[in-house]
CSV table of C-alpha atoms and ligand atoms in Angstrom, one decimal:
chain,number,residue,atom,x,y,z
A,153,MET,CA,0.0,0.0,0.0
A,154,THR,CA,1.3,3.5,-0.7
A,155,ALA,CA,1.9,6.1,2.0
A,156,GLY,CA,-1.0,8.3,0.7
A,157,PRO,CA,-4.0,6.0,1.2
A,158,LEU,CA,-2.5,4.6,4.4
A,159,ARG,CA,-2.4,8.1,5.9
A,160,ALA,CA,-5.9,8.9,4.8
A,161,ARG,CA,-7.2,5.7,6.2
A,162,ALA,CA,-5.3,6.1,9.5
A,163,SER,CA,-7.1,9.4,10.3
A,164,GLU,CA,-10.6,8.2,9.7
A,165,ALA,CA,-11.7,8.5,13.3
A,166,PHE,CA,-8.6,10.0,15.0
A,167,PHE,CA,-8.5,13.8,15.2
A,168,GLY,CA,-6.4,14.3,18.4
A,169,ARG,CA,-2.8,15.0,19.0
A,170,ARG,CA,-0.2,12.2,18.6
A,171,HIS,CA,2.4,13.9,20.7
A,172,GLY,CA,2.3,15.9,23.9
A,173,LYS,CA,5.1,17.3,26.0
A,174,THR,CA,8.5,15.7,25.8
A,175,ILE,CA,8.5,12.2,27.0
A,176,LYS,CA,10.7,11.5,30.0
A,177,PRO,CA,13.8,9.5,29.1
A,178,LEU,CA,12.8,6.4,31.1
A,179,GLN,CA,9.4,6.3,29.4
A,180,ALA,CA,11.0,6.9,26.0
A,181,GLU,CA,13.4,4.0,26.6
A,182,ALA,CA,10.5,1.8,27.7
A,183,LEU,CA,8.6,2.7,24.6
A,184,ARG,CA,11.5,1.8,22.3
A,185,ALA,CA,12.2,-1.4,24.2
A,186,ASN,CA,8.7,-2.7,24.9
A,187,LEU,CA,6.4,-1.5,22.1
A,188,PRO,CA,7.7,-4.1,19.5
A,189,ARG,CA,6.9,-6.9,22.0
A,190,TYR,CA,3.3,-5.7,22.8
A,191,ARG,CA,2.3,-4.1,19.5
A,192,LEU,CA,-0.1,-6.0,17.2
A,193,ASP,CA,1.1,-6.2,13.6
A,194,LEU,CA,-1.9,-5.4,11.4
A,195,GLY,CA,0.3,-6.2,8.4
A,196,THR,CA,-0.3,-9.9,9.2
A,197,GLU,CA,-3.6,-11.6,9.0
A,198,ALA,CA,-5.6,-11.7,12.3
A,199,PRO,CA,-5.7,-15.2,13.8
A,200,GLU,CA,-9.1,-16.8,13.8
A,201,ASP,CA,-8.7,-17.5,17.5
A,202,LEU,CA,-7.5,-14.3,19.2
A,203,SER,CA,-6.2,-16.2,22.3
A,204,SER,CA,-3.1,-17.1,20.2
A,205,LEU,CA,-2.1,-13.4,20.4
A,206,PHE,CA,-1.2,-13.9,24.0
A,207,ALA,CA,1.7,-15.7,25.7
A,208,ARG,CA,-0.6,-17.3,28.3
A,209,PRO,CA,-4.0,-19.0,27.9
A,210,VAL,CA,-6.9,-16.6,28.0
A,211,SER,CA,-10.6,-17.5,28.0
A,212,ALA,CA,-11.9,-14.2,26.5
A,213,VAL,CA,-10.6,-11.1,24.9
A,214,ARG,CA,-11.5,-7.5,25.8
A,215,LEU,CA,-10.7,-4.3,23.8
A,216,GLU,CA,-10.2,-0.7,25.2
A,217,ILE,CA,-10.3,2.1,22.7
A,218,GLY,CA,-8.3,5.3,23.6
A,219,PHE,CA,-6.8,4.1,26.9
A,220,GLY,CA,-5.1,7.4,27.6
A,221,GLY,CA,-2.6,6.9,30.5
A,222,GLY,CA,-3.7,3.2,30.7
A,223,GLU,CA,-5.0,3.3,34.3
A,224,HIS,CA,-8.1,1.3,33.5
A,225,LEU,CA,-6.4,-1.0,31.0
A,226,LEU,CA,-3.5,-2.0,33.3
A,227,ALA,CA,-5.8,-2.4,36.4
A,228,GLY,CA,-8.1,-4.7,34.4
A,229,ALA,CA,-5.2,-6.8,32.9
A,230,ARG,CA,-3.6,-7.2,36.3
A,231,ALA,CA,-6.9,-8.1,38.0
A,232,GLU,CA,-7.9,-10.7,35.4
A,233,PRO,CA,-4.9,-12.6,34.2
A,234,GLY,CA,-7.1,-15.2,32.5
A,235,CYS,CA,-8.6,-12.6,30.2
A,236,GLY,CA,-6.7,-11.2,27.2
A,237,PHE,CA,-6.7,-7.4,26.8
A,238,ILE,CA,-6.1,-5.2,23.7
A,239,GLY,CA,-5.5,-1.5,24.3
A,240,VAL,CA,-5.5,1.1,21.5
A,241,GLU,CA,-4.0,4.5,21.9
A,242,PRO,CA,-2.5,6.7,19.1
A,243,PHE,CA,-1.2,9.4,21.6
A,244,VAL,CA,2.5,8.5,22.0
A,245,ASN,CA,2.8,9.9,25.6
A,246,GLY,CA,0.0,7.6,26.8
A,247,MET,CA,1.6,4.6,25.1
A,248,ALA,CA,5.0,5.5,26.7
A,249,ARG,CA,3.4,5.7,30.1
A,250,VAL,CA,1.9,2.2,29.7
A,251,MET,CA,5.2,0.8,28.3
A,252,ALA,CA,7.0,2.2,31.3
A,253,ALA,CA,4.5,0.5,33.7
A,254,LEU,CA,5.1,-2.8,31.8
A,255,ASP,CA,8.8,-2.4,32.3
A,256,GLU,CA,8.3,-2.6,36.0
A,257,ALA,CA,5.7,-5.4,35.9
A,258,PRO,CA,5.3,-7.1,32.5
A,259,LEU,CA,1.9,-8.6,31.5
A,260,ASP,CA,1.5,-11.6,29.2
A,261,ASN,CA,-2.2,-11.1,28.7
A,262,LEU,CA,-1.9,-7.6,27.1
A,263,ARG,CA,-1.3,-6.4,23.5
A,264,VAL,CA,-1.6,-2.9,22.2
A,265,TYR,CA,-2.1,-0.9,19.0
A,266,ASP,CA,-0.9,2.6,18.5
A,267,ASP,CA,-3.1,4.0,15.7
A,268,ASP,CA,-6.8,4.7,14.9
A,269,ALA,CA,-9.0,2.1,16.6
A,270,THR,CA,-11.1,1.7,13.4
A,271,ARG,CA,-8.1,0.0,11.7
A,272,LEU,CA,-7.9,-2.5,14.5
A,273,LEU,CA,-11.7,-3.1,14.5
A,274,ASP,CA,-11.6,-3.8,10.8
A,275,TRP,CA,-8.7,-6.2,11.3
A,276,LEU,CA,-10.2,-8.3,14.1
A,277,PRO,CA,-12.3,-11.4,13.2
A,278,ALA,CA,-16.1,-11.2,13.6
A,279,ALA,CA,-17.5,-12.1,17.1
A,280,SER,CA,-14.0,-12.4,18.6
A,281,LEU,CA,-14.4,-10.1,21.6
A,282,HIS,CA,-16.5,-10.3,24.7
A,283,ARG,CA,-16.3,-6.7,25.6
A,284,VAL,CA,-15.4,-3.3,24.1
A,285,ASP,CA,-14.7,-0.3,26.4
A,286,LEU,CA,-14.8,3.3,25.1
A,287,LEU,CA,-14.1,5.4,28.2
A,288,TYR,CA,-14.2,9.2,28.0
A,289,PRO,CA,-13.7,9.4,24.3
A,290,ASP,CA,-12.7,12.8,23.0
A,291,PRO,CA,-15.9,14.8,23.6
A,292,TRP,CA,-16.0,17.3,20.7
A,293,PRO,CA,-18.5,19.4,22.5
A,294,LYS,CA,-19.1,22.0,19.7
A,295,ARG,CA,-21.9,20.9,17.5
A,296,LYS,CA,-19.9,21.6,14.3
A,297,HIS,CA,-17.4,18.9,15.6
A,298,TRP,CA,-19.9,16.2,16.6
A,299,LYS,CA,-19.2,14.3,13.4
A,300,ARG,CA,-15.7,13.6,14.8
A,301,ARG,CA,-17.1,11.7,17.7
A,302,PHE,CA,-16.0,8.1,17.8
A,303,VAL,CA,-19.6,6.9,18.3
A,304,SER,CA,-21.3,6.9,14.9
A,305,ALA,CA,-23.5,4.5,13.0
A,306,LYS,CA,-20.4,3.2,11.1
A,307,ASN,CA,-18.3,2.6,14.2
A,308,LEU,CA,-21.2,1.0,16.0
A,309,ASP,CA,-21.4,-1.4,13.1
A,310,ARG,CA,-17.7,-2.1,13.5
A,311,ILE,CA,-18.1,-2.7,17.2
A,312,ALA,CA,-21.1,-4.9,16.7
A,313,ARG,CA,-19.2,-7.0,14.1
A,314,VAL,CA,-16.3,-7.8,16.5
A,315,LEU,CA,-18.4,-8.4,19.6
A,316,ALA,CA,-19.7,-11.9,20.2
A,317,SER,CA,-23.5,-12.2,20.7
A,318,GLY,CA,-24.2,-11.5,24.4
A,319,GLY,CA,-21.0,-9.4,24.6
A,320,GLU,CA,-20.9,-5.9,26.1
A,321,PHE,CA,-20.1,-2.4,24.9
A,322,ARG,CA,-19.2,0.1,27.6
A,323,PHE,CA,-19.3,3.9,27.1
A,324,ALA,CA,-18.4,6.4,29.9
A,325,SER,CA,-18.5,10.1,29.5
A,326,ASP,CA,-18.9,13.3,31.5
A,327,ILE,CA,-20.3,15.3,28.6
A,328,ASP,CA,-24.1,15.2,28.6
A,329,THR,CA,-24.5,15.8,24.9
A,330,TYR,CA,-22.2,12.9,24.1
A,331,VAL,CA,-24.1,10.6,26.5
A,332,ASN,CA,-27.4,11.5,24.8
A,333,TRP,CA,-25.7,11.1,21.4
A,334,THR,CA,-24.6,7.6,22.3
A,335,LEU,CA,-27.9,6.6,23.7
A,336,LEU,CA,-29.6,7.8,20.5
A,337,HIS,CA,-27.1,6.0,18.2
A,338,CYS,CA,-27.3,2.8,20.1
A,339,ARG,CA,-31.1,2.9,20.3
A,340,ALA,CA,-31.2,3.3,16.5
A,341,HIS,CA,-28.8,0.3,16.1
A,342,PRO,CA,-30.6,-3.1,15.8
A,343,LEU,CA,-27.8,-5.0,17.5
A,344,PHE,CA,-27.4,-3.0,20.8
A,345,LYS,CA,-29.6,-3.0,23.8
A,346,TRP,CA,-29.1,-0.5,26.6
A,347,LEU,CA,-28.7,-2.4,29.9
A,348,ALA,CA,-30.4,0.0,32.4
A,349,SER,CA,-33.6,0.0,34.3
A,350,ARG,CA,-33.0,2.7,36.9
A,351,PRO,CA,-30.7,5.8,37.3
A,352,ALA,CA,-28.2,3.9,39.5
A,353,ASP,CA,-27.4,1.7,36.5
A,354,TRP,CA,-25.7,4.6,34.7
A,355,GLU,CA,-24.8,6.8,37.7
A,356,ALA,CA,-22.7,4.3,39.5
A,357,PRO,CA,-19.3,3.3,38.1
A,358,TYR,CA,-18.8,-0.2,36.8
A,359,PRO,CA,-17.9,-2.8,39.5
A,360,GLY,CA,-14.2,-2.6,40.3
A,361,TRP,CA,-13.8,0.7,38.5
A,362,PRO,CA,-10.3,2.1,39.1
A,363,GLY,CA,-11.0,5.5,37.6
A,364,THR,CA,-9.1,7.2,34.8
A,365,ARG,CA,-7.0,10.4,34.7
A,366,TYR,CA,-9.6,12.1,32.4
A,367,GLU,CA,-12.4,11.2,34.7
A,368,ALA,CA,-10.6,12.6,37.8
A,369,LYS,CA,-10.2,15.9,36.0
A,370,ALA,CA,-13.9,15.9,34.9
A,371,VAL,CA,-15.0,15.3,38.5
A,372,ARG,CA,-12.6,18.0,39.9
A,373,GLU,CA,-14.3,20.4,37.5
A,374,GLY,CA,-17.7,19.5,38.7
A,375,ARG,CA,-19.0,17.3,35.9
A,376,ARG,CA,-21.0,14.0,36.6
A,377,PRO,CA,-20.1,11.0,34.5
A,378,ALA,CA,-22.5,8.5,33.1
A,379,TYR,CA,-21.5,4.8,32.8
A,380,LEU,CA,-23.5,3.1,30.0
A,381,ARG,CA,-23.6,-0.6,29.2
A,382,PHE,CA,-25.0,-2.1,26.0
A,383,ALA,CA,-25.5,-5.8,25.2
A,384,ARG,CA,-24.7,-7.0,21.8
A,385,ARG,CA,-27.8,-8.9,20.7
B,477,SAM,C1,-10.3,12.2,26.5
B,477,SAM,S1,-9.1,11.0,26.3
B,477,SAM,C2,-9.5,9.8,27.5
B,477,SAM,C3,-8.4,8.9,27.8
B,477,SAM,C4,-8.7,7.8,28.9
B,477,SAM,N1,-9.7,6.9,28.4
B,477,SAM,C5,-9.2,8.4,30.2
B,477,SAM,O1,-10.3,8.2,30.5
B,477,SAM,O2,-8.3,9.0,30.8
B,477,SAM,C6,-9.5,10.2,24.8
B,477,SAM,C7,-8.4,9.3,24.2
B,477,SAM,O3,-8.9,8.7,23.0
B,477,SAM,C8,-7.8,8.6,22.1
B,477,SAM,N2,-8.4,8.5,20.8
B,477,SAM,C9,-9.1,9.4,20.1
B,477,SAM,N3,-9.5,9.0,18.9
B,477,SAM,C10,-9.1,7.7,18.8
B,477,SAM,C11,-9.2,6.7,17.8
B,477,SAM,N4,-9.8,6.9,16.7
B,477,SAM,N5,-8.7,5.5,18.1
B,477,SAM,C12,-8.1,5.2,19.3
B,477,SAM,N6,-7.9,6.1,20.3
B,477,SAM,C13,-8.4,7.4,20.0
B,477,SAM,C14,-7.1,9.9,22.3
B,477,SAM,O4,-5.7,9.8,21.9
B,477,SAM,C15,-7.2,10.1,23.8
B,477,SAM,O5,-6.1,9.6,24.5
């Protein structure tokens, strides 16, 4: 493939920054040393059975899109060693932070991808995941930018394709218009069913929730998050 189409494809759903402030030397070294070990190679065909991506046996595989500093991803992977985790984050500083944490305590049930999650979703086999987490996606609060939001009919099709029947899609956000946006998009999608019957179902964090950096900032600034769960029919 030529560089042109690849660049165009890579930015389909990623509109953020790839680089932040200068990465600390130890994190930069961890990124250089560890990323090749953990990074998925989308140039090869995806295995039919995703458990073969991991160095230890796993009974199910979970995906986190836009893991930021990796707090939730790492906590999950450490708490559930029998589950395989795939984390996606194009922001290099976030990836460096996770690679540094893995330097201290490696994980054999974790793989990562450092580009637009839509590429990974299209690479994965159908019905190969039991859960997809989209936690505090870039909110794009201005109406003229709403079309940049990761939740769209097309991306819900992608998520529905990779989720096994009975699997779960989680979406957390502190931005009311994005929560409503996601509820409307999922209600319009034939393969998602909102799992809520009372306010506590979306007001309370998910069980075992470790929090994320973005969430901590939102709460400090007085915003109330919503924690949505949808079943893949
Ligand atoms: C607001 S931050 C939240 C980070 C983290 N989930 C948290 O709660 O702290 C959104 C993250 O999504 C990532 N992101 C944006 N578009 C993405 C895409 N198309 N694929 C994967 N990650 C994406 C950004 O780089 C950013 O780190």
